[in-house]
Amino acid sequence: MSAARTGRALVTGSARGIGAAIAARLSAEGYEVVGLDVAPGADLRLDVARDDLRAEDFGDFEVVVSNAAITTTIAPAHRMSAQQWQRDIDVNLTGAFRVVQACLPGMRARRYGRIVVISSGAATGGLAGQVAYSASKAGLLGMVRTLALEGARRGITANAVLPGLIATEQVRAMPPEVLVRARRAMPTGRLGAPDEVAHLVSFLASEPAGYVTGQAISIAGGADLNPVSLGSDREE
């Protein structure tokens, strides 16, 4: 049996949290991983929304994982400023497209590629106080389906991963009462781990995942399930 294809993988937003877990997982599986972030420690220090993305830096990636995002813009829709809205869209949606677009010529020439975009449960369920974030993450779903259609006959897949509440550094820093309330609302009774997201991404990035494309895959511990029961409240 021949070894599965690995090659080079680009992971944006790789400095911490889910991005760091994805980069570590892909590296452990044999990929040559290049991390991209605005924060120190990344191989490429770039702002995906504003900086020049040179073709020579992006032409030879078999895998691109678009994870970089702003998650901290908090304002109800009636008070969100135009600047807040635009920055979320610029980074989370336009930035994701710019990175993927820079990788596409090489993938098309090789007739092989794996595109994995990190969206969010907010893309389908909404998130009060974060209308720009939710809109930007929802826009990624349309982008992924179009990329999947355009790449299907060239060996290029595109899929979206929709994490729920994951125990990243930022989430763990939330007030304890908020975390308790979040856990109680989860059917699983716990938060997700970054490495659980990384495992899902690693499968979608693999050669054997070639028949999975255009999908939006939730990894949210059942948060999108209906918790209402018409029977007994007692645990079975």
JSON list of C-alpha atoms in Angstrom, two decimals:
[
{"chain": "A", "resi": 1, "resn": "MET", "atom": "CA", "xyz": [0.00, 0.00, 0.00]},
{"chain": "A", "resi": 2, "resn": "SER", "atom": "CA", "xyz": [1.42, 3.38, -0.98]},
{"chain": "A", "resi": 3, "resn": "ALA", "atom": "CA", "xyz": [1.76, 6.13, 1.61]},
{"chain": "A", "resi": 4, "resn": "ALA", "atom": "CA", "xyz": [-0.91, 8.80, 1.69]},
{"chain": "A", "resi": 5, "resn": "ARG", "atom": "CA", "xyz": [0.00, 12.11, 0.13]},
{"chain": "A", "resi": 6, "resn": "THR", "atom": "CA", "xyz": [1.08, 14.83, 2.57]},
{"chain": "A", "resi": 7, "resn": "GLY", "atom": "CA", "xyz": [3.18, 17.69, 1.14]},
{"chain": "A", "resi": 8, "resn": "ARG", "atom": "CA", "xyz": [3.01, 21.32, 2.23]},
{"chain": "A", "resi": 9, "resn": "ALA", "atom": "CA", "xyz": [0.19, 22.79, 4.27]},
{"chain": "A", "resi": 10, "resn": "LEU", "atom": "CA", "xyz": [-0.62, 26.41, 5.03]},
{"chain": "A", "resi": 11, "resn": "VAL", "atom": "CA", "xyz": [-2.51, 27.21, 8.24]},
{"chain": "A", "resi": 12, "resn": "THR", "atom": "CA", "xyz": [-3.64, 30.78, 8.86]},
{"chain": "A", "resi": 13, "resn": "GLY", "atom": "CA", "xyz": [-4.27, 32.07, 12.37]},
{"chain": "A", "resi": 14, "resn": "SER", "atom": "CA", "xyz": [-1.70, 29.53, 13.55]},
{"chain": "A", "resi": 15, "resn": "ALA", "atom": "CA", "xyz": [-0.27, 31.37, 16.55]},
{"chain": "A", "resi": 16, "resn": "ARG", "atom": "CA", "xyz": [-2.73, 30.03, 19.12]},
{"chain": "A", "resi": 17, "resn": "GLY", "atom": "CA", "xyz": [-5.97, 28.21, 19.79]},
{"chain": "A", "resi": 18, "resn": "ILE", "atom": "CA", "xyz": [-7.57, 26.12, 17.06]},
{"chain": "A", "resi": 19, "resn": "GLY", "atom": "CA", "xyz": [-5.02, 27.22, 14.46]},
{"chain": "A", "resi": 20, "resn": "ALA", "atom": "CA", "xyz": [-2.08, 26.13, 16.61]},
{"chain": "A", "resi": 21, "resn": "ALA", "atom": "CA", "xyz": [-3.74, 22.75, 17.24]},
{"chain": "A", "resi": 22, "resn": "ILE", "atom": "CA", "xyz": [-4.34, 22.25, 13.52]},
{"chain": "A", "resi": 23, "resn": "ALA", "atom": "CA", "xyz": [-0.75, 23.16, 12.65]},
{"chain": "A", "resi": 24, "resn": "ALA", "atom": "CA", "xyz": [0.57, 20.73, 15.29]},
{"chain": "A", "resi": 25, "resn": "ARG", "atom": "CA", "xyz": [-1.70, 17.90, 14.10]},
{"chain": "A", "resi": 26, "resn": "LEU", "atom": "CA", "xyz": [-0.78, 18.30, 10.42]},
{"chain": "A", "resi": 27, "resn": "SER", "atom": "CA", "xyz": [2.90, 18.50, 11.30]},
{"chain": "A", "resi": 28, "resn": "ALA", "atom": "CA", "xyz": [2.62, 15.28, 13.34]},
{"chain": "A", "resi": 29, "resn": "GLU", "atom": "CA", "xyz": [1.08, 13.59, 10.30]},
{"chain": "A", "resi": 30, "resn": "GLY", "atom": "CA", "xyz": [4.01, 14.45, 8.08]},
{"chain": "A", "resi": 31, "resn": "TYR", "atom": "CA", "xyz": [3.02, 17.70, 6.41]},
{"chain": "A", "resi": 32, "resn": "GLU", "atom": "CA", "xyz": [5.52, 20.52, 6.04]},
{"chain": "A", "resi": 33, "resn": "VAL", "atom": "CA", "xyz": [3.42, 23.15, 7.80]},
{"chain": "A", "resi": 34, "resn": "VAL", "atom": "CA", "xyz": [3.75, 26.87, 7.23]},
{"chain": "A", "resi": 35, "resn": "GLY", "atom": "CA", "xyz": [1.95, 29.01, 9.78]},
{"chain": "A", "resi": 36, "resn": "LEU", "atom": "CA", "xyz": [0.59, 32.44, 8.94]},
{"chain": "A", "resi": 37, "resn": "ASP", "atom": "CA", "xyz": [-0.50, 35.00, 11.52]},
{"chain": "A", "resi": 38, "resn": "VAL", "atom": "CA", "xyz": [-0.22, 38.65, 12.46]},
{"chain": "A", "resi": 39, "resn": "ALA", "atom": "CA", "xyz": [1.15, 37.53, 15.84]},
{"chain": "A", "resi": 40, "resn": "PRO", "atom": "CA", "xyz": [4.79, 36.68, 16.58]},
{"chain": "A", "resi": 41, "resn": "GLY", "atom": "CA", "xyz": [5.97, 33.13, 16.03]},
{"chain": "A", "resi": 42, "resn": "ALA", "atom": "CA", "xyz": [4.38, 32.50, 12.65]},
{"chain": "A", "resi": 43, "resn": "ASP", "atom": "CA", "xyz": [6.45, 31.58, 9.61]},
{"chain": "A", "resi": 44, "resn": "LEU", "atom": "CA", "xyz": [4.65, 34.28, 7.61]},
{"chain": "A", "resi": 45, "resn": "ARG", "atom": "CA", "xyz": [3.75, 37.49, 9.49]},
{"chain": "A", "resi": 46, "resn": "LEU", "atom": "CA", "xyz": [0.91, 38.86, 7.39]},
{"chain": "A", "resi": 47, "resn": "ASP", "atom": "CA", "xyz": [-2.49, 40.50, 7.69]},
{"chain": "A", "resi": 48, "resn": "VAL", "atom": "CA", "xyz": [-4.65, 38.40, 5.38]},
{"chain": "A", "resi": 49, "resn": "ALA", "atom": "CA", "xyz": [-6.98, 41.33, 4.72]},
{"chain": "A", "resi": 50, "resn": "ARG", "atom": "CA", "xyz": [-4.45, 44.00, 3.84]},
{"chain": "A", "resi": 51, "resn": "ASP", "atom": "CA", "xyz": [-0.96, 42.73, 3.03]},
{"chain": "A", "resi": 52, "resn": "ASP", "atom": "CA", "xyz": [0.34, 41.71, -0.36]},
{"chain": "A", "resi": 53, "resn": "LEU", "atom": "CA", "xyz": [0.07, 37.95, -0.80]},
{"chain": "A", "resi": 54, "resn": "ARG", "atom": "CA", "xyz": [2.95, 37.15, -3.15]},
{"chain": "A", "resi": 55, "resn": "ALA", "atom": "CA", "xyz": [2.41, 34.27, -5.54]},
{"chain": "A", "resi": 56, "resn": "GLU", "atom": "CA", "xyz": [5.85, 32.83, -4.76]},
{"chain": "A", "resi": 57, "resn": "ASP", "atom": "CA", "xyz": [4.82, 32.37, -1.11]},
{"chain": "A", "resi": 58, "resn": "PHE", "atom": "CA", "xyz": [1.61, 30.46, -1.88]},
{"chain": "A", "resi": 59, "resn": "GLY", "atom": "CA", "xyz": [2.11, 28.49, -5.08]},
{"chain": "A", "resi": 60, "resn": "ASP", "atom": "CA", "xyz": [3.16, 25.09, -3.73]},
{"chain": "A", "resi": 61, "resn": "PHE", "atom": "CA", "xyz": [0.66, 24.23, -0.99]},
{"chain": "A", "resi": 62, "resn": "GLU", "atom": "CA", "xyz": [-1.32, 21.01, -1.35]},
{"chain": "A", "resi": 63, "resn": "VAL", "atom": "CA", "xyz": [-3.42, 22.00, 1.68]},
{"chain": "A", "resi": 64, "resn": "VAL", "atom": "CA", "xyz": [-4.68, 25.37, 2.87]},
{"chain": "A", "resi": 65, "resn": "VAL", "atom": "CA", "xyz": [-6.53, 25.76, 6.15]},
{"chain": "A", "resi": 66, "resn": "SER", "atom": "CA", "xyz": [-8.10, 29.19, 6.47]},
{"chain": "A", "resi": 67, "resn": "ASN", "atom": "CA", "xyz": [-8.56, 29.79, 10.19]},
{"chain": "A", "resi": 68, "resn": "ALA", "atom": "CA", "xyz": [-7.54, 33.42, 10.79]},
{"chain": "A", "resi": 69, "resn": "ALA", "atom": "CA", "xyz": [-10.44, 35.47, 12.13]},
{"chain": "A", "resi": 70, "resn": "ILE", "atom": "CA", "xyz": [-11.52, 38.28, 14.39]},
{"chain": "A", "resi": 71, "resn": "THR", "atom": "CA", "xyz": [-13.81, 36.97, 17.14]},
{"chain": "A", "resi": 72, "resn": "THR", "atom": "CA", "xyz": [-13.93, 39.88, 19.57]},
{"chain": "A", "resi": 73, "resn": "THR", "atom": "CA", "xyz": [-16.12, 42.46, 17.83]},
{"chain": "A", "resi": 74, "resn": "ILE", "atom": "CA", "xyz": [-19.04, 42.75, 20.24]},
{"chain": "A", "resi": 75, "resn": "ALA", "atom": "CA", "xyz": [-21.96, 45.08, 19.53]},
{"chain": "A", "resi": 76, "resn": "PRO", "atom": "CA", "xyz": [-25.68, 44.65, 18.91]},
{"chain": "A", "resi": 77, "resn": "ALA", "atom": "CA", "xyz": [-26.72, 45.25, 15.31]},
{"chain": "A", "resi": 78, "resn": "HIS", "atom": "CA", "xyz": [-28.31, 48.65, 16.01]},
{"chain": "A", "resi": 79, "resn": "ARG", "atom": "CA", "xyz": [-25.07, 49.96, 17.54]},
{"chain": "A", "resi": 80, "resn": "MET", "atom": "CA", "xyz": [-22.41, 48.27, 15.41]},
{"chain": "A", "resi": 81, "resn": "SER", "atom": "CA", "xyz": [-20.24, 50.84, 13.63]},
{"chain": "A", "resi": 82, "resn": "ALA", "atom": "CA", "xyz": [-19.41, 50.65, 9.95]},
{"chain": "A", "resi": 83, "resn": "GLN", "atom": "CA", "xyz": [-15.75, 50.22, 10.91]},
{"chain": "A", "resi": 84, "resn": "GLN", "atom": "CA", "xyz": [-16.49, 47.24, 13.17]},
{"chain": "A", "resi": 85, "resn": "TRP", "atom": "CA", "xyz": [-18.60, 45.59, 10.51]},
{"chain": "A", "resi": 86, "resn": "GLN", "atom": "CA", "xyz": [-16.04, 46.15, 7.76]},
{"chain": "A", "resi": 87, "resn": "ARG", "atom": "CA", "xyz": [-13.06, 44.86, 9.73]},
{"chain": "A", "resi": 88, "resn": "ASP", "atom": "CA", "xyz": [-14.80, 41.55, 10.52]},
{"chain": "A", "resi": 89, "resn": "ILE", "atom": "CA", "xyz": [-15.82, 41.12, 6.89]},
{"chain": "A", "resi": 90, "resn": "ASP", "atom": "CA", "xyz": [-12.36, 42.10, 5.66]},
{"chain": "A", "resi": 91, "resn": "VAL", "atom": "CA", "xyz": [-10.51, 39.58, 7.82]},
{"chain": "A", "resi": 92, "resn": "ASN", "atom": "CA", "xyz": [-12.95, 36.72, 8.25]},
{"chain": "A", "resi": 93, "resn": "LEU", "atom": "CA", "xyz": [-14.41, 36.59, 4.75]},
{"chain": "A", "resi": 94, "resn": "THR", "atom": "CA", "xyz": [-12.30, 38.59, 2.30]},
{"chain": "A", "resi": 95, "resn": "GLY", "atom": "CA", "xyz": [-9.05, 37.56, 4.01]},
{"chain": "A", "resi": 96, "resn": "ALA", "atom": "CA", "xyz": [-10.02, 33.90, 3.80]},
{"chain": "A", "resi": 97, "resn": "PHE", "atom": "CA", "xyz": [-10.78, 34.26, 0.10]},
{"chain": "A", "resi": 98, "resn": "ARG", "atom": "CA", "xyz": [-7.52, 36.09, -0.62]},
{"chain": "A", "resi": 99, "resn": "VAL", "atom": "CA", "xyz": [-5.42, 33.32, 0.94]},
{"chain": "A", "resi": 100, "resn": "VAL", "atom": "CA", "xyz": [-7.32, 30.53, -0.81]},
{"chain": "A", "resi": 101, "resn": "GLN", "atom": "CA", "xyz": [-7.19, 32.41, -4.11]},
{"chain": "A", "resi": 102, "resn": "ALA", "atom": "CA", "xyz": [-3.40, 32.75, -3.80]},
{"chain": "A", "resi": 103, "resn": "CYS", "atom": "CA", "xyz": [-3.09, 28.96, -3.38]},
{"chain": "A", "resi": 104, "resn": "LEU", "atom": "CA", "xyz": [-5.47, 28.00, -6.19]},
{"chain": "A", "resi": 105, "resn": "PRO", "atom": "CA", "xyz": [-3.19, 28.38, -9.25]},
{"chain": "A", "resi": 106, "resn": "GLY", "atom": "CA", "xyz": [-0.73, 25.83, -7.88]},
{"chain": "A", "resi": 107, "resn": "MET", "atom": "CA", "xyz": [-3.51, 23.42, -6.90]},
{"chain": "A", "resi": 108, "resn": "ARG", "atom": "CA", "xyz": [-5.11, 23.70, -10.32]},
{"chain": "A", "resi": 109, "resn": "ALA", "atom": "CA", "xyz": [-1.79, 23.11, -12.09]},
{"chain": "A", "resi": 110, "resn": "ARG", "atom": "CA", "xyz": [-1.12, 19.98, -9.99]},
{"chain": "A", "resi": 111, "resn": "ARG", "atom": "CA", "xyz": [-4.77, 18.89, -10.20]},
{"chain": "A", "resi": 112, "resn": "TYR", "atom": "CA", "xyz": [-4.81, 18.31, -6.48]},
{"chain": "A", "resi": 113, "resn": "GLY", "atom": "CA", "xyz": [-5.70, 20.40, -3.44]},
{"chain": "A", "resi": 114, "resn": "ARG", "atom": "CA", "xyz": [-7.45, 20.39, -0.10]},
{"chain": "A", "resi": 115, "resn": "ILE", "atom": "CA", "xyz": [-9.14, 23.58, 1.09]},
{"chain": "A", "resi": 116, "resn": "VAL", "atom": "CA", "xyz": [-10.51, 23.64, 4.64]},
{"chain": "A", "resi": 117, "resn": "VAL", "atom": "CA", "xyz": [-12.17, 26.79, 5.91]},
{"chain": "A", "resi": 118, "resn": "ILE", "atom": "CA", "xyz": [-12.92, 27.29, 9.60]},
{"chain": "A", "resi": 119, "resn": "SER", "atom": "CA", "xyz": [-16.37, 28.81, 9.82]},
{"chain": "A", "resi": 120, "resn": "SER", "atom": "CA", "xyz": [-18.51, 28.73, 13.00]},
{"chain": "A", "resi": 121, "resn": "GLY", "atom": "CA", "xyz": [-21.77, 27.50, 14.42]},
{"chain": "A", "resi": 122, "resn": "ALA", "atom": "CA", "xyz": [-22.73, 31.18, 14.33]},
{"chain": "A", "resi": 123, "resn": "ALA", "atom": "CA", "xyz": [-22.89, 30.90, 10.53]},
{"chain": "A", "resi": 124, "resn": "THR", "atom": "CA", "xyz": [-26.09, 28.86, 10.75]},
{"chain": "A", "resi": 125, "resn": "GLY", "atom": "CA", "xyz": [-27.40, 29.64, 14.23]},
{"chain": "A", "resi": 126, "resn": "GLY", "atom": "CA", "xyz": [-26.58, 33.34, 14.58]},
{"chain": "A", "resi": 127, "resn": "LEU", "atom": "CA", "xyz": [-24.89, 34.90, 17.60]},
{"chain": "A", "resi": 128, "resn": "ALA", "atom": "CA", "xyz": [-26.44, 37.79, 19.50]},
{"chain": "A", "resi": 129, "resn": "GLY", "atom": "CA", "xyz": [-24.09, 40.74, 19.77]},
{"chain": "A", "resi": 130, "resn": "GLN", "atom": "CA", "xyz": [-21.87, 39.56, 16.91]},
{"chain": "A", "resi": 131, "resn": "VAL", "atom": "CA", "xyz": [-23.76, 40.24, 13.71]},
{"chain": "A", "resi": 132, "resn": "ALA", "atom": "CA", "xyz": [-20.64, 41.00, 11.67]},
{"chain": "A", "resi": 133, "resn": "TYR", "atom": "CA", "xyz": [-18.91, 37.83, 12.85]},
{"chain": "A", "resi": 134, "resn": "SER", "atom": "CA", "xyz": [-21.97, 35.70, 12.09]},
{"chain": "A", "resi": 135, "resn": "ALA", "atom": "CA", "xyz": [-22.40, 37.26, 8.66]},
{"chain": "A", "resi": 136, "resn": "SER", "atom": "CA", "xyz": [-18.74, 36.80, 7.76]},
{"chain": "A", "resi": 137, "resn": "LYS", "atom": "CA", "xyz": [-18.76, 33.16, 8.84]},
{"chain": "A", "resi": 138, "resn": "ALA", "atom": "CA", "xyz": [-21.99, 32.52, 6.91]},
{"chain": "A", "resi": 139, "resn": "GLY", "atom": "CA", "xyz": [-20.42, 34.02, 3.80]},
{"chain": "A", "resi": 140, "resn": "LEU", "atom": "CA", "xyz": [-17.68, 31.40, 3.98]},
{"chain": "A", "resi": 141, "resn": "LEU", "atom": "CA", "xyz": [-20.25, 28.66, 3.41]},
{"chain": "A", "resi": 142, "resn": "GLY", "atom": "CA", "xyz": [-21.24, 30.05, 0.02]},
{"chain": "A", "resi": 143, "resn": "MET", "atom": "CA", "xyz": [-17.59, 30.53, -0.84]},
{"chain": "A", "resi": 144, "resn": "VAL", "atom": "CA", "xyz": [-16.76, 26.91, 0.02]},
{"chain": "A", "resi": 145, "resn": "ARG", "atom": "CA", "xyz": [-19.60, 25.47, -2.04]},
{"chain": "A", "resi": 146, "resn": "THR", "atom": "CA", "xyz": [-18.52, 27.48, -5.07]},
{"chain": "A", "resi": 147, "resn": "LEU", "atom": "CA", "xyz": [-14.87, 26.48, -4.63]},
{"chain": "A", "resi": 148, "resn": "ALA", "atom": "CA", "xyz": [-16.00, 22.86, -4.39]},
{"chain": "A", "resi": 149, "resn": "LEU", "atom": "CA", "xyz": [-17.92, 23.12, -7.66]},
{"chain": "A", "resi": 150, "resn": "GLU", "atom": "CA", "xyz": [-15.07, 24.81, -9.49]},
{"chain": "A", "resi": 151, "resn": "GLY", "atom": "CA", "xyz": [-12.45, 22.39, -8.18]},
{"chain": "A", "resi": 152, "resn": "ALA", "atom": "CA", "xyz": [-14.31, 19.08, -8.37]},
{"chain": "A", "resi": 153, "resn": "ARG", "atom": "CA", "xyz": [-12.92, 17.96, -11.72]},
{"chain": "A", "resi": 154, "resn": "ARG", "atom": "CA", "xyz": [-9.41, 19.10, -10.88]},
{"chain": "A", "resi": 155, "resn": "GLY", "atom": "CA", "xyz": [-8.93, 17.04, -7.73]},
{"chain": "A", "resi": 156, "resn": "ILE", "atom": "CA", "xyz": [-9.51, 20.02, -5.44]},
{"chain": "A", "resi": 157, "resn": "THR", "atom": "CA", "xyz": [-11.89, 19.67, -2.51]},
{"chain": "A", "resi": 158, "resn": "ALA", "atom": "CA", "xyz": [-13.27, 22.48, -0.35]},
{"chain": "A", "resi": 159, "resn": "ASN", "atom": "CA", "xyz": [-15.06, 22.04, 2.96]},
{"chain": "A", "resi": 160, "resn": "ALA", "atom": "CA", "xyz": [-16.07, 24.15, 5.95]},
{"chain": "A", "resi": 161, "resn": "VAL", "atom": "CA", "xyz": [-15.70, 23.16, 9.59]},
{"chain": "A", "resi": 162, "resn": "LEU", "atom": "CA", "xyz": [-18.14, 24.79, 12.03]},
{"chain": "A", "resi": 163, "resn": "PRO", "atom": "CA", "xyz": [-16.79, 24.65, 15.59]},
{"chain": "A", "resi": 164, "resn": "GLY", "atom": "CA", "xyz": [-19.03, 25.32, 18.54]},
{"chain": "A", "resi": 165, "resn": "LEU", "atom": "CA", "xyz": [-17.64, 26.52, 21.87]},
{"chain": "A", "resi": 166, "resn": "ILE", "atom": "CA", "xyz": [-14.05, 25.27, 21.97]},
{"chain": "A", "resi": 167, "resn": "ALA", "atom": "CA", "xyz": [-11.78, 25.52, 25.01]},
{"chain": "A", "resi": 168, "resn": "THR", "atom": "CA", "xyz": [-9.19, 27.85, 23.52]},
{"chain": "A", "resi": 169, "resn": "GLU", "atom": "CA", "xyz": [-7.19, 30.30, 25.61]},
{"chain": "A", "resi": 170, "resn": "GLN", "atom": "CA", "xyz": [-9.67, 33.03, 24.80]},
{"chain": "A", "resi": 171, "resn": "VAL", "atom": "CA", "xyz": [-12.72, 30.95, 25.76]},
{"chain": "A", "resi": 172, "resn": "ARG", "atom": "CA", "xyz": [-11.12, 29.69, 28.99]},
{"chain": "A", "resi": 173, "resn": "ALA", "atom": "CA", "xyz": [-10.54, 33.33, 29.98]},
{"chain": "A", "resi": 174, "resn": "MET", "atom": "CA", "xyz": [-14.29, 34.05, 29.95]},
{"chain": "A", "resi": 175, "resn": "PRO", "atom": "CA", "xyz": [-16.00, 34.67, 33.32]},
{"chain": "A", "resi": 176, "resn": "PRO", "atom": "CA", "xyz": [-16.54, 31.38, 35.22]},
{"chain": "A", "resi": 177, "resn": "GLU", "atom": "CA", "xyz": [-20.30, 31.91, 35.45]},
{"chain": "A", "resi": 178, "resn": "VAL", "atom": "CA", "xyz": [-20.49, 32.24, 31.65]},
{"chain": "A", "resi": 179, "resn": "LEU", "atom": "CA", "xyz": [-18.57, 28.99, 31.17]},
{"chain": "A", "resi": 180, "resn": "VAL", "atom": "CA", "xyz": [-20.80, 27.18, 33.67]},
{"chain": "A", "resi": 181, "resn": "ARG", "atom": "CA", "xyz": [-23.90, 28.39, 31.82]},
{"chain": "A", "resi": 182, "resn": "ALA", "atom": "CA", "xyz": [-22.39, 27.33, 28.49]},
{"chain": "A", "resi": 183, "resn": "ARG", "atom": "CA", "xyz": [-21.59, 23.83, 29.74]},
{"chain": "A", "resi": 184, "resn": "ARG", "atom": "CA", "xyz": [-25.09, 23.39, 31.12]},
{"chain": "A", "resi": 185, "resn": "ALA", "atom": "CA", "xyz": [-26.54, 24.29, 27.73]},
{"chain": "A", "resi": 186, "resn": "MET", "atom": "CA", "xyz": [-24.43, 21.67, 25.94]},
{"chain": "A", "resi": 187, "resn": "PRO", "atom": "CA", "xyz": [-25.92, 18.18, 25.42]},
{"chain": "A", "resi": 188, "resn": "THR", "atom": "CA", "xyz": [-22.43, 16.77, 26.04]},
{"chain": "A", "resi": 189, "resn": "GLY", "atom": "CA", "xyz": [-21.98, 18.87, 29.18]},
{"chain": "A", "resi": 190, "resn": "ARG", "atom": "CA", "xyz": [-18.53, 20.08, 28.15]},
{"chain": "A", "resi": 191, "resn": "LEU", "atom": "CA", "xyz": [-16.62, 22.33, 25.81]},
{"chain": "A", "resi": 192, "resn": "GLY", "atom": "CA", "xyz": [-14.79, 20.99, 22.80]},
{"chain": "A", "resi": 193, "resn": "ALA", "atom": "CA", "xyz": [-11.02, 20.65, 22.69]},
{"chain": "A", "resi": 194, "resn": "PRO", "atom": "CA", "xyz": [-8.92, 22.34, 19.98]},
{"chain": "A", "resi": 195, "resn": "ASP", "atom": "CA", "xyz": [-7.35, 18.99, 19.11]},
{"chain": "A", "resi": 196, "resn": "GLU", "atom": "CA", "xyz": [-10.81, 17.54, 18.36]},
{"chain": "A", "resi": 197, "resn": "VAL", "atom": "CA", "xyz": [-11.25, 20.21, 15.69]},
{"chain": "A", "resi": 198, "resn": "ALA", "atom": "CA", "xyz": [-7.73, 19.52, 14.46]},
{"chain": "A", "resi": 199, "resn": "HIS", "atom": "CA", "xyz": [-8.49, 15.82, 13.99]},
{"chain": "A", "resi": 200, "resn": "LEU", "atom": "CA", "xyz": [-11.51, 16.65, 11.82]},
{"chain": "A", "resi": 201, "resn": "VAL", "atom": "CA", "xyz": [-9.47, 19.10, 9.76]},
{"chain": "A", "resi": 202, "resn": "SER", "atom": "CA", "xyz": [-6.69, 16.57, 9.31]},
{"chain": "A", "resi": 203, "resn": "PHE", "atom": "CA", "xyz": [-9.13, 14.09, 7.78]},
{"chain": "A", "resi": 204, "resn": "LEU", "atom": "CA", "xyz": [-10.58, 16.68, 5.39]},
{"chain": "A", "resi": 205, "resn": "ALA", "atom": "CA", "xyz": [-7.00, 17.64, 4.43]},
{"chain": "A", "resi": 206, "resn": "SER", "atom": "CA", "xyz": [-6.06, 14.06, 3.64]},
{"chain": "A", "resi": 207, "resn": "GLU", "atom": "CA", "xyz": [-5.91, 12.31, 0.29]},
{"chain": "A", "resi": 208, "resn": "PRO", "atom": "CA", "xyz": [-8.55, 9.71, 1.33]},
{"chain": "A", "resi": 209, "resn": "ALA", "atom": "CA", "xyz": [-11.06, 12.55, 1.85]},
{"chain": "A", "resi": 210, "resn": "GLY", "atom": "CA", "xyz": [-11.21, 13.18, -1.89]},
{"chain": "A", "resi": 211, "resn": "TYR", "atom": "CA", "xyz": [-14.91, 12.33, -2.16]},
{"chain": "A", "resi": 212, "resn": "VAL", "atom": "CA", "xyz": [-15.93, 14.79, 0.56]},
{"chain": "A", "resi": 213, "resn": "THR", "atom": "CA", "xyz": [-16.41, 18.27, -0.84]},
{"chain": "A", "resi": 214, "resn": "GLY", "atom": "CA", "xyz": [-18.72, 21.26, -0.53]},
{"chain": "A", "resi": 215, "resn": "GLN", "atom": "CA", "xyz": [-19.72, 20.27, 3.00]},
{"chain": "A", "resi": 216, "resn": "ALA", "atom": "CA", "xyz": [-20.33, 22.32, 6.16]},
{"chain": "A", "resi": 217, "resn": "ILE", "atom": "CA", "xyz": [-19.46, 20.01, 9.06]},
{"chain": "A", "resi": 218, "resn": "SER", "atom": "CA", "xyz": [-20.44, 20.96, 12.59]},
{"chain": "A", "resi": 219, "resn": "ILE", "atom": "CA", "xyz": [-18.21, 20.03, 15.53]},
{"chain": "A", "resi": 220, "resn": "ALA", "atom": "CA", "xyz": [-20.19, 21.47, 18.40]},
{"chain": "A", "resi": 221, "resn": "GLY", "atom": "CA", "xyz": [-21.02, 18.70, 20.83]},
{"chain": "A", "resi": 222, "resn": "GLY", "atom": "CA", "xyz": [-24.64, 18.59, 19.71]},
{"chain": "A", "resi": 223, "resn": "ALA", "atom": "CA", "xyz": [-25.24, 22.28, 20.37]},
{"chain": "A", "resi": 224, "resn": "ASP", "atom": "CA", "xyz": [-27.40, 22.48, 17.26]},
{"chain": "A", "resi": 225, "resn": "LEU", "atom": "CA", "xyz": [-29.73, 19.71, 18.49]},
{"chain": "A", "resi": 226, "resn": "ASN", "atom": "CA", "xyz": [-33.17, 20.44, 19.90]},
{"chain": "A", "resi": 227, "resn": "PRO", "atom": "CA", "xyz": [-32.91, 19.90, 23.70]},
{"chain": "A", "resi": 228, "resn": "VAL", "atom": "CA", "xyz": [-36.67, 19.95, 24.31]},
{"chain": "A", "resi": 229, "resn": "SER", "atom": "CA", "xyz": [-38.13, 16.65, 25.47]},
{"chain": "A", "resi": 230, "resn": "LEU", "atom": "CA", "xyz": [-41.82, 15.77, 25.52]},
{"chain": "A", "resi": 231, "resn": "GLY", "atom": "CA", "xyz": [-41.17, 12.84, 27.80]},
{"chain": "A", "resi": 232, "resn": "SER", "atom": "CA", "xyz": [-39.68, 12.44, 31.26]},
{"chain": "A", "resi": 233, "resn": "ASP", "atom": "CA", "xyz": [-36.97, 14.81, 32.48]},
{"chain": "A", "resi": 234, "resn": "ARG", "atom": "CA", "xyz": [-35.25, 11.89, 34.16]},
{"chain": "A", "resi": 235, "resn": "GLU", "atom": "CA", "xyz": [-32.02, 10.75, 32.59]},
{"chain": "A", "resi": 236, "resn": "GLU", "atom": "CA", "xyz": [-32.36, 7.37, 30.91]}
]
